[in-house]
Short mmCIF file of C-alpha atoms and ligand atoms in Angstrom, two decimals:
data_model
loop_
_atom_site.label_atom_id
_atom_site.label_comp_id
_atom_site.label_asym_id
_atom_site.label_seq_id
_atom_site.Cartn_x
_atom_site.Cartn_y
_atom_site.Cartn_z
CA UNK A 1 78.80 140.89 14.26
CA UNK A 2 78.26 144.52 14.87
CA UNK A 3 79.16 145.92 18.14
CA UNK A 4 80.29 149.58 19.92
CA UNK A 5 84.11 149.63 20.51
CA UNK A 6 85.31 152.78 23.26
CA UNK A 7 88.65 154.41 21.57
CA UNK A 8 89.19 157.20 23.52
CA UNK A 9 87.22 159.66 25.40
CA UNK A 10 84.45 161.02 23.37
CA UNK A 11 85.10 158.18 20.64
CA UNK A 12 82.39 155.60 20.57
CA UNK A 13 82.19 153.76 16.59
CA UNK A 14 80.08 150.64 15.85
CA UNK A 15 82.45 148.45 13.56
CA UNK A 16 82.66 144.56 12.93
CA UNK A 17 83.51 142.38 16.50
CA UNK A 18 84.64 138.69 16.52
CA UNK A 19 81.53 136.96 16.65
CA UNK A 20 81.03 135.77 20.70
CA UNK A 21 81.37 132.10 21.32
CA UNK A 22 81.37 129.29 23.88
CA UNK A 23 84.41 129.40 25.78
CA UNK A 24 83.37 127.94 28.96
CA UNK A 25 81.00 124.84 29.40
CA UNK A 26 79.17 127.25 31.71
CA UNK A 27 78.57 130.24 29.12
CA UNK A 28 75.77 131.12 26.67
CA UNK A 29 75.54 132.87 23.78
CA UNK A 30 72.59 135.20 23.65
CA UNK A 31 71.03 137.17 20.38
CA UNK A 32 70.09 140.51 22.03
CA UNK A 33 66.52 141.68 21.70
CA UNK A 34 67.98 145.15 22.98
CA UNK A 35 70.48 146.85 24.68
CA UNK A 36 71.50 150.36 25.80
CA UNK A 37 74.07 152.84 27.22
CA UNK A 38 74.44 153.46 31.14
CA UNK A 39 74.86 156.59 33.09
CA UNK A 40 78.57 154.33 34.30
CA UNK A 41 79.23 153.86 30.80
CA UNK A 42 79.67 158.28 30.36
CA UNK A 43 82.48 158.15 33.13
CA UNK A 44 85.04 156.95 30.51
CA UNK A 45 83.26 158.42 27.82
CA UNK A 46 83.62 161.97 29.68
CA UNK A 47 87.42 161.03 30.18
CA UNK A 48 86.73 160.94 34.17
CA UNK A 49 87.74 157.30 34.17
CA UNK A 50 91.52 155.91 32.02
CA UNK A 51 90.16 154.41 28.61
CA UNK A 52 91.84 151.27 28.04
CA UNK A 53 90.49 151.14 24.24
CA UNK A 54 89.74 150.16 22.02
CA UNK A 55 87.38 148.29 24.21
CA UNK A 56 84.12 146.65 23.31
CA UNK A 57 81.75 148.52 25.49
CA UNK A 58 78.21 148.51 27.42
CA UNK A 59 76.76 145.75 29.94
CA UNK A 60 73.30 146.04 30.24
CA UNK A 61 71.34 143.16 27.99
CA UNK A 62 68.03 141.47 27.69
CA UNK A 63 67.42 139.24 24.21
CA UNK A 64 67.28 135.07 23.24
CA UNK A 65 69.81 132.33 24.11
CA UNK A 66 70.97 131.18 21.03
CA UNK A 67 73.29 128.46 22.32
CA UNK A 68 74.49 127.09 25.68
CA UNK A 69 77.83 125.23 26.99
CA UNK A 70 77.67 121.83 27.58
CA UNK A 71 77.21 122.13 31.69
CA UNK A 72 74.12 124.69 31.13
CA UNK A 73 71.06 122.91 32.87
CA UNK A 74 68.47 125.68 33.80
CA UNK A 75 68.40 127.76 30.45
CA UNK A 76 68.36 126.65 26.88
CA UNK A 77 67.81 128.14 23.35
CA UNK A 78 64.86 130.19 22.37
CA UNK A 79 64.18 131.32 25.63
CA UNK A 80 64.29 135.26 26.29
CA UNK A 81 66.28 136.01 29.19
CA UNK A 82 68.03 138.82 31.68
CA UNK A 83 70.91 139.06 33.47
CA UNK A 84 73.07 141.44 35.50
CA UNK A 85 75.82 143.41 34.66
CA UNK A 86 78.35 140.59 36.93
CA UNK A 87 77.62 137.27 35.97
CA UNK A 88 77.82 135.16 39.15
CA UNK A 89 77.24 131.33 40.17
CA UNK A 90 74.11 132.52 42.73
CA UNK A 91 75.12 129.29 44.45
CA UNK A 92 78.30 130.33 46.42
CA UNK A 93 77.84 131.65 50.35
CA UNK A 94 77.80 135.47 49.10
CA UNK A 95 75.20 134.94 45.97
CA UNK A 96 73.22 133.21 48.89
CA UNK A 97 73.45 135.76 50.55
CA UNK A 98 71.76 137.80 48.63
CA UNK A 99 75.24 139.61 47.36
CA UNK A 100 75.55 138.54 43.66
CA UNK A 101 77.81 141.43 42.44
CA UNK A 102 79.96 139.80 45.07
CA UNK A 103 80.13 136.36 43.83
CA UNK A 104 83.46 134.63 44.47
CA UNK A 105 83.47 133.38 40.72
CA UNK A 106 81.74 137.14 39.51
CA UNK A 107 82.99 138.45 36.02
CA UNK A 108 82.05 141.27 34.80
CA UNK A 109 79.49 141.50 31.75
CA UNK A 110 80.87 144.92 30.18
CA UNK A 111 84.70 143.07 29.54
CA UNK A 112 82.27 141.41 27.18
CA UNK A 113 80.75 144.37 25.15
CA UNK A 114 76.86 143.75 25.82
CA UNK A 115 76.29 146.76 22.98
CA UNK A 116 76.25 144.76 20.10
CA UNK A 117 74.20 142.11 18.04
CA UNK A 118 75.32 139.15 19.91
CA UNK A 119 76.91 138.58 23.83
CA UNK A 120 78.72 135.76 25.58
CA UNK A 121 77.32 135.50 28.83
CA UNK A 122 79.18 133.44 31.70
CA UNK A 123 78.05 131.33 34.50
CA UNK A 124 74.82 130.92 32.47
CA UNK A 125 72.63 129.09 34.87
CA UNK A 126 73.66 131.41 38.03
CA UNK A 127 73.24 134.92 36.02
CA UNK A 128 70.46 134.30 33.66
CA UNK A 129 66.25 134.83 34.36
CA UNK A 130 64.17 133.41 32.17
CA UNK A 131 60.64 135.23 31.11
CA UNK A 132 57.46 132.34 31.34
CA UNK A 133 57.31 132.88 27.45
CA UNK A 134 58.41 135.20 24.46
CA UNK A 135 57.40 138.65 25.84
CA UNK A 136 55.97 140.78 23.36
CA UNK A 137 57.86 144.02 21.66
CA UNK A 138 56.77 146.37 24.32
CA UNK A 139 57.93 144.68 27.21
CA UNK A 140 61.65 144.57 26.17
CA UNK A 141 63.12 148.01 26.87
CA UNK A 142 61.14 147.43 30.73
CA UNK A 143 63.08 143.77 30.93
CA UNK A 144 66.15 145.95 29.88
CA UNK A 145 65.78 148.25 32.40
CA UNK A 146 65.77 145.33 34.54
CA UNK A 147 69.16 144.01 34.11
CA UNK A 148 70.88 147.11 35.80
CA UNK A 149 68.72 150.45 36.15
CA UNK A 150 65.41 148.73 37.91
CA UNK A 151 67.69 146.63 39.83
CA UNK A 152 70.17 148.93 40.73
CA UNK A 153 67.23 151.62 42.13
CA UNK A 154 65.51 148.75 43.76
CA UNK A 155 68.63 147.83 45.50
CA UNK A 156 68.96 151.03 46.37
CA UNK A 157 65.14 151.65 48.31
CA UNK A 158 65.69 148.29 50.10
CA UNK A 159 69.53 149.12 51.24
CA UNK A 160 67.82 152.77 52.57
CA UNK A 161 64.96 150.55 53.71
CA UNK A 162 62.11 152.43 52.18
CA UNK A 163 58.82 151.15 53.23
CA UNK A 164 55.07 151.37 54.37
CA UNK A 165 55.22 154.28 56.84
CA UNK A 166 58.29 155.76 55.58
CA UNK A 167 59.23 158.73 53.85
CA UNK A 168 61.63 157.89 51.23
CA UNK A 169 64.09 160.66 49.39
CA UNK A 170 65.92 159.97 46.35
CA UNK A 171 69.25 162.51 45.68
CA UNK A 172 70.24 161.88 41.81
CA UNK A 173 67.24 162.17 39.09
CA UNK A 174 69.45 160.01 36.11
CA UNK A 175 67.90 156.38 35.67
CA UNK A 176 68.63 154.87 38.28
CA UNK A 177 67.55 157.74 40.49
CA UNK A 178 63.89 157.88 38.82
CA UNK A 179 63.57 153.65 39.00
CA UNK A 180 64.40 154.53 42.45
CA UNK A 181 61.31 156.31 43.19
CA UNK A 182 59.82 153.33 41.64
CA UNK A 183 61.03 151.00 43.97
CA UNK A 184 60.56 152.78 46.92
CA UNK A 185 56.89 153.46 45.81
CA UNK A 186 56.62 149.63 45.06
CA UNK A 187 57.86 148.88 48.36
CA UNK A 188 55.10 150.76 49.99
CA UNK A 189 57.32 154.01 51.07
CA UNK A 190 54.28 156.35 51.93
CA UNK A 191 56.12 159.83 50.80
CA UNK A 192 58.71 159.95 47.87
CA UNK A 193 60.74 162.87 47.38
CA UNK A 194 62.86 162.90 43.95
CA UNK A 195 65.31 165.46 44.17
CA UNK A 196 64.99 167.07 40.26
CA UNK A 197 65.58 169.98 38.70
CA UNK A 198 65.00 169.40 35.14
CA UNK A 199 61.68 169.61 33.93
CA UNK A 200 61.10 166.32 32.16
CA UNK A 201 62.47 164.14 34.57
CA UNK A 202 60.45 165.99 37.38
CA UNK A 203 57.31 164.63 35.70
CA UNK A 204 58.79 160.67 35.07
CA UNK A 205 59.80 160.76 38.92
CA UNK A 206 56.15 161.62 39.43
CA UNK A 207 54.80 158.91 36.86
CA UNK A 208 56.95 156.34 38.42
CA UNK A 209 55.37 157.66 41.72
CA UNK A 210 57.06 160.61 43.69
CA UNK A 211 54.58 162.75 46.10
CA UNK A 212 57.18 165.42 46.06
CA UNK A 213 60.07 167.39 43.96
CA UNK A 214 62.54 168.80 45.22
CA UNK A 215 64.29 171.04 42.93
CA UNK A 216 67.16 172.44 45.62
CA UNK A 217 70.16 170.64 45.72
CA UNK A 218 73.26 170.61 48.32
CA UNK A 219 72.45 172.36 51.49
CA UNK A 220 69.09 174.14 50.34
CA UNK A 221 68.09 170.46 49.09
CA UNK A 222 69.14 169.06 52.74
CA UNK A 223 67.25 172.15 54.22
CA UNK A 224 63.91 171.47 52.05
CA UNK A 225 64.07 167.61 52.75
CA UNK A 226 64.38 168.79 56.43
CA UNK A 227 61.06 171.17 55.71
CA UNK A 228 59.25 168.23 54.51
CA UNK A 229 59.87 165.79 57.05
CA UNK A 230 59.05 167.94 60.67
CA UNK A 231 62.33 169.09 60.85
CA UNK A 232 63.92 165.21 60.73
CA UNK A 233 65.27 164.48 57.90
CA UNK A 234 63.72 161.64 55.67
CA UNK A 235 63.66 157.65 57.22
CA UNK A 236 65.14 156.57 53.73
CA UNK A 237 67.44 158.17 51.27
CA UNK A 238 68.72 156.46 48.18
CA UNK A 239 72.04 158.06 46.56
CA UNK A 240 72.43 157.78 42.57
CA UNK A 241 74.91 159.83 41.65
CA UNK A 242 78.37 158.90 43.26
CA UNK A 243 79.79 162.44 43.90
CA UNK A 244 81.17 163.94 47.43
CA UNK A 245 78.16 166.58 47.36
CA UNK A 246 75.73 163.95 46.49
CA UNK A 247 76.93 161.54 49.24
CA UNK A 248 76.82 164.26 51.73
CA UNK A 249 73.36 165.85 50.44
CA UNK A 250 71.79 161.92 51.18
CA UNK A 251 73.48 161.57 54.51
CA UNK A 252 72.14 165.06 55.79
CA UNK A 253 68.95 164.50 54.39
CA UNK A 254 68.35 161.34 56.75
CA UNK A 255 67.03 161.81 60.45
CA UNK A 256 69.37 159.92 62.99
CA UNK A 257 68.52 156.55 62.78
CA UNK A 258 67.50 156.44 59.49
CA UNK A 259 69.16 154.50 56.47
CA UNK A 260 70.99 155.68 53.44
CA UNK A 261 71.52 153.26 50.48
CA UNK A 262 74.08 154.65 48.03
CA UNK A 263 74.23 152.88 44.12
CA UNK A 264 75.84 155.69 42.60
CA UNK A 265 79.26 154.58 41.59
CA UNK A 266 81.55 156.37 43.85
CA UNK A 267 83.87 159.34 42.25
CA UNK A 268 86.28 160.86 44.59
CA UNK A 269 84.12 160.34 48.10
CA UNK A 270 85.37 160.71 50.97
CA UNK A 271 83.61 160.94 53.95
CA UNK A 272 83.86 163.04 57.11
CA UNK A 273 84.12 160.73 60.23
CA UNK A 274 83.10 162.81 62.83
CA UNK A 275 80.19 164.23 61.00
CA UNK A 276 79.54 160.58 60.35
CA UNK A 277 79.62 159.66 63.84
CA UNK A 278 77.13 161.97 65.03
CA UNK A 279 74.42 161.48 62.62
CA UNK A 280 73.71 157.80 63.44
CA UNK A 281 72.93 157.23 59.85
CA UNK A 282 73.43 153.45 58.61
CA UNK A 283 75.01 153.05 55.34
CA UNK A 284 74.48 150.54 52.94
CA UNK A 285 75.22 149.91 48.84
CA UNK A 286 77.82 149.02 46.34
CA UNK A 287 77.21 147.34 42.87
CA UNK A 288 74.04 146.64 43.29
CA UNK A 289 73.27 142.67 43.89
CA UNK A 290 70.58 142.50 40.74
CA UNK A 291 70.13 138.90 40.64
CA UNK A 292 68.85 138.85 43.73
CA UNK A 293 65.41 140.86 42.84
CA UNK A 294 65.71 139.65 38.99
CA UNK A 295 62.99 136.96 39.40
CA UNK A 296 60.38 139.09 41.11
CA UNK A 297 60.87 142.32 38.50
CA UNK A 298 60.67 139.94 36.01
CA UNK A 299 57.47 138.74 37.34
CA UNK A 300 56.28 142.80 37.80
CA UNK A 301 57.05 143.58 34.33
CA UNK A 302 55.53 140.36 32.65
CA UNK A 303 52.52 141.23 34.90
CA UNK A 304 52.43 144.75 33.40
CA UNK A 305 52.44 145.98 37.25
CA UNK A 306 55.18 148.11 36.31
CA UNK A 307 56.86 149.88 33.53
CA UNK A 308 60.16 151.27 33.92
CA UNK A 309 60.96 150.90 30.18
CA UNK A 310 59.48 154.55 30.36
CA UNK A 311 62.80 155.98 31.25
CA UNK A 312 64.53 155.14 27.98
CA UNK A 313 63.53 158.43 25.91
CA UNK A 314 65.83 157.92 22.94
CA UNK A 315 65.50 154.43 21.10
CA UNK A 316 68.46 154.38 18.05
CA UNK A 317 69.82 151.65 16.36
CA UNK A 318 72.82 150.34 17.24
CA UNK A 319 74.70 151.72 14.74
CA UNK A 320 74.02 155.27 15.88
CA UNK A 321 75.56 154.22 19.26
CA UNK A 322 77.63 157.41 19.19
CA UNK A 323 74.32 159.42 19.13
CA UNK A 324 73.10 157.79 22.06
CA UNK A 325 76.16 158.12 23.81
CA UNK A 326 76.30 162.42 22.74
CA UNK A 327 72.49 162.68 23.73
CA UNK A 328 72.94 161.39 27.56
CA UNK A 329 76.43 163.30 27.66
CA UNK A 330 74.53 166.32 27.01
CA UNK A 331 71.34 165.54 28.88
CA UNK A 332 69.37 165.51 26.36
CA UNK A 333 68.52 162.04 27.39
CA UNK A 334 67.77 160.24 30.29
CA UNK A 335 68.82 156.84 28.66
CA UNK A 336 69.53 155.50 25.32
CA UNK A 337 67.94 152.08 23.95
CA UNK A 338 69.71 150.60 21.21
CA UNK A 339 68.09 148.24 18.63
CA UNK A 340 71.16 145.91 16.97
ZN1 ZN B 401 74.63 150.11 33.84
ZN1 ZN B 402 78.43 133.28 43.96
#
């Protein structure tokens, strides 16, 4: 099969990849409808993380099983399905939990490659969500989204506890920063503030629901959040960006009291404790737990209550991954979909 393989920074190439089989009882084999590059996926690509390629690459997936292990009960072939970027059992004390990414049997997706024709997917029956039927062509980059943008933003509102009554801000405007403002909207968050200053992505955040932009960043962002709110700071904040300033901007933009959840893979944080201390912020993230809100986004989307497939704005095939891969490096896209 075709698939992307990372050589170095800067070095994406499609070439030929062992086809994926069953290794485990628990594992299936899915034909992938779509798939796409991730704002973590640039990290290496930019060099900022150690490259140990030639690796297959990318672990966000939505498409058909095409065959199942022998201990697979709750998913079979022909059925379209999502799943998370860690596959994990959902039955152990943590996936109960509601902590999936932190699954005592978890395995990463991306050691896997999911940008490619074809992906083995572990621990089948715990990571996979089944649609009620075939979804038609339109819906697929939205059930995409879902397997790590959607449910990484929605993790993020619900860690900041955005909700009815609420003012909810959102520091980072990449995917997962606009499908934040989604969320948060969603989850009934009465003011949402997406923190933007490039033009196009101003006007998704507003599609996907913002009342506000915020165009400021680092202390003038913190001081314009502050404007906004009466002085406070807002109730939720939702970091996706993973930087020290970043981090920082979201904690000072929260009143005391208030609730930060951060989803932007942390690069080089480190926070100051007394400043900590004093703001009596509560802090919540990590990898965010997708399985846990898989079933009811899948629901949204098949509804059509939702569309987050909005924030893929470059759709290539897959064997112009390095394209895709340029084109978010650059910013000259939010996200790239990829048709094997
Ligand atoms: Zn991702
Ligand atoms: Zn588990």
């Amino acid at each position: 099969m075709r698939g992307a393989v990372l050589y170095a920074p800067g070095d994406v190439r499609v070439e030929e990849r062992q086809d994926p089989r069953i290794i485990e009882p628990t594992d299936a084999i899915i034909r992938l409808s779509a798939t796409c590059v991730c704002g973590s996926d640039l990290w290496p690509y930019r060099g900022l993380e150690a490259v140990d390629g030639p690796s297959p690459i990318g672990h966000e997936y939505a498409g058909i099983v095409q065959e199942v292990g022998s201990q697979v009960t709750g998913i079979r072939p022909g059925q379209f399905v999502v799943g998370s970027f860690f596959a994990s059992d959902n039955t152990c004390e943590l996936c109960q939990a509601g902590y999936q990414t932190s699954c005592i049997n978890k395995e990463p997706i991306g050691a896997n490659g999911a940008q490619a024709e074809s992906l083995r997917v572990p621990l089948a029956d715990g990571t996979l969500v089944a649609t009620p039927d075939l979804p038609s062509d339109d819906l697929v980059p939205s059930f995409l989204a879902a397997s790590d943008v959607l449910g990484t933003g929605w993790f993020g509102a619900v860690a900041a506890e955005a909700g009815p009554h609420r003012t909810a801000a959102v520091v980072g405007d990449g995917a997962v920063g606009l499908l934040a403002v989604l969320a948060a909207r969603q989850l009934g968050a009465e003011r949402v503030i997406a923190m933007s200053r490039h033009e196009p992505r101003q006007r998704l955040a507003v599609e996907f629901g913002a009342t506000d932009v915020v165009p400021e960043r680092g202390d003038e962002g913190v001081a314009r959040i502050k404007e906004l709110t009466g002085g406070l700071g807002a109730h939720s904040v939702i970091e996706a960006v993973g930087t020290q300033e970043s981090m920082l901007q979201a904690i000072r933009s929260t009143r005391p009291g208030g609730h930060v959840g951060y989803v932007g893979v942390a690069h080089g944080v480190e926070l100051p404790g007394t400043e900590l201390f004093y703001s009596h912020v509560h802090l919540h993230g990590g990898p965010a737990p997708v399985r846990r809100f898989l079933p009811e986004l899948v629901d949204l989307i098949w509804n059509r209550q939702i569309d987050p497939g909005k924030v893929f704005d470059l759709t290539l095939p897959l064997e112009q991954a390095a394209e895709g891969y340029r084109a978010m490096d650059q910013r000259r896209a939010i996200k790239t979909l990829l048709r094997p």
